[in-house]
Amino acid sequence: MSSAAVRAVRETVSGLPREFWWLWTSTLVNRLGAFVATFLALYLTLDRGYSATYAGLVAALHGLGGVISSLGAGVMTDRLGRRPTLLIAQASTALSVALLGFVRDPVAIAAVAFLVGMASNASRPAVQAMMADIVRPEDRVRAFSLNYWAINLGFAVSSMAAGFIAETSYLAGFLIEAVMTMACAILVFVKLPESRPERTAAQKAEPETGLGTVLRDGRFMSVVGLSFLVALIFQQGSVGLPVAMGEAGFTPAEYGMAIAVNGVLIVALQIPVTRFIQHRDPRRLLIVSSVLAGYGFGLTAFAGSVAVIALTVCVWTLAEIVNAPTQTGIVVRLSPVHGRGRYQGMYTMSWSVAALVAPLMSGYVIDRYGAEWLWGMCAVVGTVAGLGYGLLMRRLPEEEPAVGTAVGTTGVTAGGTEIGTTVETVPEASPDPVAPTVPQALDEIGGTRPSPSSAG
């Protein structure tokens, strides 16, 4: 590796607190052990002998559990704290996944799959809220990008390993995931302190940010709605694309070759693209990434070979790399400090609902009208989302530079006042032990955010 590349990597990972890297490690280990999501359908149809319809029902119940837990976990994150929510979610995931490997009754399998979906999805609001707590505002896009990179790296490895494990023993896959998820819970317990900011006396006197407050926040709910549209597009990579390729005469292996480009590009490009986007206008990034995602899938209508399909995957993967961390950063900026869990839970739910709707939508459109109509719809939805972000972002406050950090004996006041109703105080962040701290760009948002009840 050249000295320039080494320097680029060091600058990408430097300056982030030690607590972030423990959280990042927990994410990576968790995704490395994520076998069940990969081979659940094969386990039910090939090993247990159930029908494809039953396997689809179980998958839907798994997704429904994630939808329900998104809001509940968001409330827990704000009330109980980030650390307890993570511990409960990961320990529950480990136990329910292990149980899923032993149950045999079809009703019991469906019920336990629903519990697995609830437990595994419950950690997301807590992880995102904790990351926002411990990372300085100007570093958050970079932190979210690195976390997204860990998710995809872990998933790429676990997907390959799942095939080999399934050939030996499906039960071994369930148990390995359970053990690795429990290891994440232990890691959180040992290495991560609670990061939820303490409320001042004045803040304690204010009404608590409830789910009703989130729902009345028109600006934020508009972001959630646009996020749902974008998620609906990205879901087609795993639901619409394989069905369309199968109907066009492509083999499962050819689909695997095409979709593998997605994981390879994310692992290879997430860090350099992060360096490119981290200090750029998030408004433009969301507009461009939404349109690029829509037309990336739209181009699939003109793809007649695996090579051309792989090129379209390159287009929408680049949109995914840009959109994911930028979108998460916008959610943090629109969230009041003491309501981050609920806001992140609502945002997470938009993706969970898209995961439920996308298979139904793509199957219906392909069966009734043909795959070309699905890809055309993706282009239209991407355009609508891009226009929506363009209109919505015009109403957000202009960015102001962060004003540095004030370190005290019990915490760090990060970057003055971000978009939120209070100055944010977070637990003291230890410097990254791997790389030296570098000067941070001073272009993160400052200012104040209107109260949720008055947001347009």
PDB file of N, CA and C in Angstrom, residues 41-94:
ATOM      1  N   ALA A  41     -34.537 -19.300   4.808  1.00  0.00           N
ATOM      2  CA  ALA A  41     -35.454 -19.862   3.811  1.00  0.00           C
ATOM      3  C   ALA A  41     -34.986 -21.241   3.351  1.00  0.00           C
ATOM      4  N   LEU A  42     -33.668 -21.402   3.140  1.00  0.00           N
ATOM      5  CA  LEU A  42     -33.145 -22.710   2.740  1.00  0.00           C
ATOM      6  C   LEU A  42     -33.335 -23.736   3.854  1.00  0.00           C
ATOM      7  N   TYR A  43     -33.130 -23.310   5.083  1.00  0.00           N
ATOM      8  CA  TYR A  43     -33.314 -24.208   6.224  1.00  0.00           C
ATOM      9  C   TYR A  43     -34.753 -24.724   6.284  1.00  0.00           C
ATOM     10  N   LEU A  44     -35.711 -23.830   6.097  1.00  0.00           N
ATOM     11  CA  LEU A  44     -37.112 -24.221   6.215  1.00  0.00           C
ATOM     12  C   LEU A  44     -37.564 -25.101   5.050  1.00  0.00           C
ATOM     13  N   THR A  45     -37.081 -24.807   3.835  1.00  0.00           N
ATOM     14  CA  THR A  45     -37.549 -25.552   2.665  1.00  0.00           C
ATOM     15  C   THR A  45     -36.749 -26.826   2.423  1.00  0.00           C
ATOM     16  N   LEU A  46     -35.429 -26.779   2.544  1.00  0.00           N
ATOM     17  CA  LEU A  46     -34.594 -27.939   2.236  1.00  0.00           C
ATOM     18  C   LEU A  46     -34.409 -28.862   3.431  1.00  0.00           C
ATOM     19  N   ASP A  47     -34.101 -28.298   4.603  1.00  0.00           N
ATOM     20  CA  ASP A  47     -33.809 -29.130   5.765  1.00  0.00           C
ATOM     21  C   ASP A  47     -35.074 -29.587   6.477  1.00  0.00           C
ATOM     22  N   ARG A  48     -36.032 -28.675   6.649  1.00  0.00           N
ATOM     23  CA  ARG A  48     -37.257 -29.027   7.374  1.00  0.00           C
ATOM     24  C   ARG A  48     -38.380 -29.493   6.450  1.00  0.00           C
ATOM     25  N   GLY A  49     -38.274 -29.227   5.141  1.00  0.00           N
ATOM     26  CA  GLY A  49     -39.263 -29.730   4.190  1.00  0.00           C
ATOM     27  C   GLY A  49     -40.545 -28.928   4.088  1.00  0.00           C
ATOM     28  N   TYR A  50     -40.556 -27.692   4.552  1.00  0.00           N
ATOM     29  CA  TYR A  50     -41.755 -26.864   4.460  1.00  0.00           C
ATOM     30  C   TYR A  50     -41.854 -26.229   3.072  1.00  0.00           C
ATOM     31  N   SER A  51     -43.035 -25.714   2.757  1.00  0.00           N
ATOM     32  CA  SER A  51     -43.266 -25.103   1.447  1.00  0.00           C
ATOM     33  C   SER A  51     -42.646 -23.717   1.373  1.00  0.00           C
ATOM     34  N   ALA A  52     -42.505 -23.229   0.130  1.00  0.00           N
ATOM     35  CA  ALA A  52     -41.990 -21.878  -0.060  1.00  0.00           C
ATOM     36  C   ALA A  52     -42.949 -20.844   0.507  1.00  0.00           C
ATOM     37  N   THR A  53     -44.243 -21.146   0.453  1.00  0.00           N
ATOM     38  CA  THR A  53     -45.233 -20.229   1.015  1.00  0.00           C
ATOM     39  C   THR A  53     -45.045 -20.078   2.518  1.00  0.00           C
ATOM     40  N   TYR A  54     -44.823 -21.202   3.190  1.00  0.00           N
ATOM     41  CA  TYR A  54     -44.594 -21.145   4.639  1.00  0.00           C
ATOM     42  C   TYR A  54     -43.294 -20.394   4.944  1.00  0.00           C
ATOM     43  N   ALA A  55     -42.255 -20.643   4.158  1.00  0.00           N
ATOM     44  CA  ALA A  55     -40.989 -19.936   4.362  1.00  0.00           C
ATOM     45  C   ALA A  55     -41.181 -18.432   4.186  1.00  0.00           C
ATOM     46  N   GLY A  56     -41.999 -18.042   3.211  1.00  0.00           N
ATOM     47  CA  GLY A  56     -42.276 -16.621   3.020  1.00  0.00           C
ATOM     48  C   GLY A  56     -43.037 -16.035   4.191  1.00  0.00           C
ATOM     49  N   LEU A  57     -43.965 -16.806   4.747  1.00  0.00           N
ATOM     50  CA  LEU A  57     -44.712 -16.342   5.911  1.00  0.00           C
ATOM     51  C   LEU A  57     -43.792 -16.119   7.102  1.00  0.00           C
ATOM     52  N   VAL A  58     -42.878 -17.056   7.325  1.00  0.00           N
ATOM     53  CA  VAL A  58     -41.930 -16.927   8.438  1.00  0.00           C
ATOM     54  C   VAL A  58     -41.041 -15.696   8.227  1.00  0.00           C
ATOM     55  N   ALA A  59     -40.588 -15.492   6.995  1.00  0.00           N
ATOM     56  CA  ALA A  59     -39.764 -14.314   6.704  1.00  0.00           C
ATOM     57  C   ALA A  59     -40.542 -13.029   6.951  1.00  0.00           C
ATOM     58  N   ALA A  60     -41.830 -13.032   6.590  1.00  0.00           N
ATOM     59  CA  ALA A  60     -42.659 -11.849   6.819  1.00  0.00           C
ATOM     60  C   ALA A  60     -42.836 -11.589   8.316  1.00  0.00           C
ATOM     61  N   LEU A  61     -43.047 -12.648   9.094  1.00  0.00           N
ATOM     62  CA  LEU A  61     -43.181 -12.485  10.543  1.00  0.00           C
ATOM     63  C   LEU A  61     -41.881 -11.979  11.154  1.00  0.00           C
ATOM     64  N   HIS A  62     -40.754 -12.472  10.647  1.00  0.00           N
ATOM     65  CA  HIS A  62     -39.442 -11.974  11.102  1.00  0.00           C
ATOM     66  C   HIS A  62     -39.343 -10.473  10.848  1.00  0.00           C
ATOM     67  N   GLY A  63     -39.760 -10.034   9.652  1.00  0.00           N
ATOM     68  CA  GLY A  63     -39.730  -8.608   9.342  1.00  0.00           C
ATOM     69  C   GLY A  63     -40.724  -7.811  10.163  1.00  0.00           C
ATOM     70  N   LEU A  64     -41.895  -8.374  10.411  1.00  0.00           N
ATOM     71  CA  LEU A  64     -42.897  -7.686  11.223  1.00  0.00           C
ATOM     72  C   LEU A  64     -42.394  -7.463  12.637  1.00  0.00           C
ATOM     73  N   GLY A  65     -41.667  -8.436  13.165  1.00  0.00           N
ATOM     74  CA  GLY A  65     -41.069  -8.254  14.489  1.00  0.00           C
ATOM     75  C   GLY A  65     -40.126  -7.067  14.520  1.00  0.00           C
ATOM     76  N   GLY A  66     -39.374  -6.892  13.436  1.00  0.00           N
ATOM     77  CA  GLY A  66     -38.479  -5.742  13.361  1.00  0.00           C
ATOM     78  C   GLY A  66     -39.213  -4.424  13.308  1.00  0.00           C
ATOM     79  N   VAL A  67     -40.337  -4.384  12.596  1.00  0.00           N
ATOM     80  CA  VAL A  67     -41.136  -3.156  12.525  1.00  0.00           C
ATOM     81  C   VAL A  67     -41.640  -2.766  13.908  1.00  0.00           C
ATOM     82  N   ILE A  68     -42.182  -3.740  14.641  1.00  0.00           N
ATOM     83  CA  ILE A  68     -42.749  -3.457  15.957  1.00  0.00           C
ATOM     84  C   ILE A  68     -41.674  -3.026  16.948  1.00  0.00           C
ATOM     85  N   SER A  69     -40.526  -3.699  16.892  1.00  0.00           N
ATOM     86  CA  SER A  69     -39.491  -3.409  17.886  1.00  0.00           C
ATOM     87  C   SER A  69     -38.794  -2.078  17.648  1.00  0.00           C
ATOM     88  N   SER A  70     -38.858  -1.549  16.425  1.00  0.00           N
ATOM     89  CA  SER A  70     -38.161  -0.287  16.134  1.00  0.00           C
ATOM     90  C   SER A  70     -38.615   0.816  17.082  1.00  0.00           C
ATOM     91  N   LEU A  71     -39.937   0.976  17.222  1.00  0.00           N
ATOM     92  CA  LEU A  71     -40.455   2.034  18.089  1.00  0.00           C
ATOM     93  C   LEU A  71     -40.228   1.700  19.562  1.00  0.00           C
ATOM     94  N   GLY A  72     -40.487   0.443  19.944  1.00  0.00           N
ATOM     95  CA  GLY A  72     -40.297   0.059  21.343  1.00  0.00           C
ATOM     96  C   GLY A  72     -38.855   0.225  21.787  1.00  0.00           C
ATOM     97  N   ALA A  73     -37.919  -0.169  20.928  1.00  0.00           N
ATOM     98  CA  ALA A  73     -36.508  -0.029  21.269  1.00  0.00           C
ATOM     99  C   ALA A  73     -36.095   1.436  21.330  1.00  0.00           C
ATOM    100  N   GLY A  74     -36.721   2.277  20.495  1.00  0.00           N
ATOM    101  CA  GLY A  74     -36.427   3.706  20.563  1.00  0.00           C
ATOM    102  C   GLY A  74     -36.830   4.306  21.902  1.00  0.00           C
ATOM    103  N   VAL A  75     -38.004   3.909  22.391  1.00  0.00           N
ATOM    104  CA  VAL A  75     -38.455   4.381  23.704  1.00  0.00           C
ATOM    105  C   VAL A  75     -37.524   3.866  24.803  1.00  0.00           C
ATOM    106  N   MET A  76     -37.147   2.587  24.736  1.00  0.00           N
ATOM    107  CA  MET A  76     -36.230   2.019  25.728  1.00  0.00           C
ATOM    108  C   MET A  76     -34.890   2.747  25.729  1.00  0.00           C
ATOM    109  N   THR A  77     -34.408   3.092  24.532  1.00  0.00           N
ATOM    110  CA  THR A  77     -33.115   3.772  24.419  1.00  0.00           C
ATOM    111  C   THR A  77     -33.120   5.089  25.165  1.00  0.00           C
ATOM    112  N   ASP A  78     -34.237   5.823  25.096  1.00  0.00           N
ATOM    113  CA  ASP A  78     -34.323   7.108  25.785  1.00  0.00           C
ATOM    114  C   ASP A  78     -34.613   6.948  27.274  1.00  0.00           C
ATOM    115  N   ARG A  79     -35.415   5.965  27.644  1.00  0.00           N
ATOM    116  CA  ARG A  79     -35.826   5.829  29.046  1.00  0.00           C
ATOM    117  C   ARG A  79     -34.825   5.012  29.871  1.00  0.00           C
ATOM    118  N   LEU A  80     -34.493   3.813  29.386  1.00  0.00           N
ATOM    119  CA  LEU A  80     -33.563   2.960  30.134  1.00  0.00           C
ATOM    120  C   LEU A  80     -32.114   3.348  29.895  1.00  0.00           C
ATOM    121  N   GLY A  81     -31.820   3.821  28.701  1.00  0.00           N
ATOM    122  CA  GLY A  81     -30.453   4.149  28.337  1.00  0.00           C
ATOM    123  C   GLY A  81     -29.994   3.309  27.159  1.00  0.00           C
ATOM    124  N   ARG A  82     -28.900   3.745  26.524  1.00  0.00           N
ATOM    125  CA  ARG A  82     -28.392   3.047  25.347  1.00  0.00           C
ATOM    126  C   ARG A  82     -27.817   1.679  25.723  1.00  0.00           C
ATOM    127  N   ARG A  83     -27.004   1.652  26.770  1.00  0.00           N
ATOM    128  CA  ARG A  83     -26.314   0.422  27.163  1.00  0.00           C
ATOM    129  C   ARG A  83     -27.284  -0.675  27.599  1.00  0.00           C
ATOM    130  N   PRO A  84     -28.250  -0.409  28.500  1.00  0.00           N
ATOM    131  CA  PRO A  84     -29.203  -1.464  28.862  1.00  0.00           C
ATOM    132  C   PRO A  84     -30.000  -1.981  27.673  1.00  0.00           C
ATOM    133  N   THR A  85     -30.395  -1.085  26.764  1.00  0.00           N
ATOM    134  CA  THR A  85     -31.160  -1.516  25.597  1.00  0.00           C
ATOM    135  C   THR A  85     -30.329  -2.442  24.716  1.00  0.00           C
ATOM    136  N   LEU A  86     -29.058  -2.090  24.512  1.00  0.00           N
ATOM    137  CA  LEU A  86     -28.171  -2.951  23.727  1.00  0.00           C
ATOM    138  C   LEU A  86     -28.009  -4.319  24.373  1.00  0.00           C
ATOM    139  N   LEU A  87     -27.808  -4.331  25.695  1.00  0.00           N
ATOM    140  CA  LEU A  87     -27.627  -5.596  26.408  1.00  0.00           C
ATOM    141  C   LEU A  87     -28.872  -6.478  26.284  1.00  0.00           C
ATOM    142  N   ILE A  88     -30.038  -5.884  26.506  1.00  0.00           N
ATOM    143  CA  ILE A  88     -31.283  -6.653  26.426  1.00  0.00           C
ATOM    144  C   ILE A  88     -31.499  -7.176  25.003  1.00  0.00           C
ATOM    145  N   ALA A  89     -31.261  -6.307  24.012  1.00  0.00           N
ATOM    146  CA  ALA A  89     -31.497  -6.697  22.621  1.00  0.00           C
ATOM    147  C   ALA A  89     -30.563  -7.817  22.192  1.00  0.00           C
ATOM    148  N   GLN A  90     -29.283  -7.679  22.506  1.00  0.00           N
ATOM    149  CA  GLN A  90     -28.325  -8.677  22.037  1.00  0.00           C
ATOM    150  C   GLN A  90     -28.450  -9.997  22.797  1.00  0.00           C
ATOM    151  N   ALA A  91     -28.678  -9.928  24.098  1.00  0.00           N
ATOM    152  CA  ALA A  91     -28.877 -11.163  24.856  1.00  0.00           C
ATOM    153  C   ALA A  91     -30.150 -11.879  24.407  1.00  0.00           C
ATOM    154  N   SER A  92     -31.220 -11.117  24.151  1.00  0.00           N
ATOM    155  CA  SER A  92     -32.473 -11.712  23.683  1.00  0.00           C
ATOM    156  C   SER A  92     -32.303 -12.325  22.295  1.00  0.00           C
ATOM    157  N   THR A  93     -31.530 -11.649  21.443  1.00  0.00           N
ATOM    158  CA  THR A  93     -31.263 -12.196  20.115  1.00  0.00           C
ATOM    159  C   THR A  93     -30.530 -13.526  20.213  1.00  0.00           C
ATOM    160  N   ALA A  94     -29.499 -13.573  21.058  1.00  0.00           N
ATOM    161  CA  ALA A  94     -28.720 -14.806  21.211  1.00  0.00           C
ATOM    162  C   ALA A  94     -29.605 -15.963  21.668  1.00  0.00           C
TER     163      ALA A  94
END
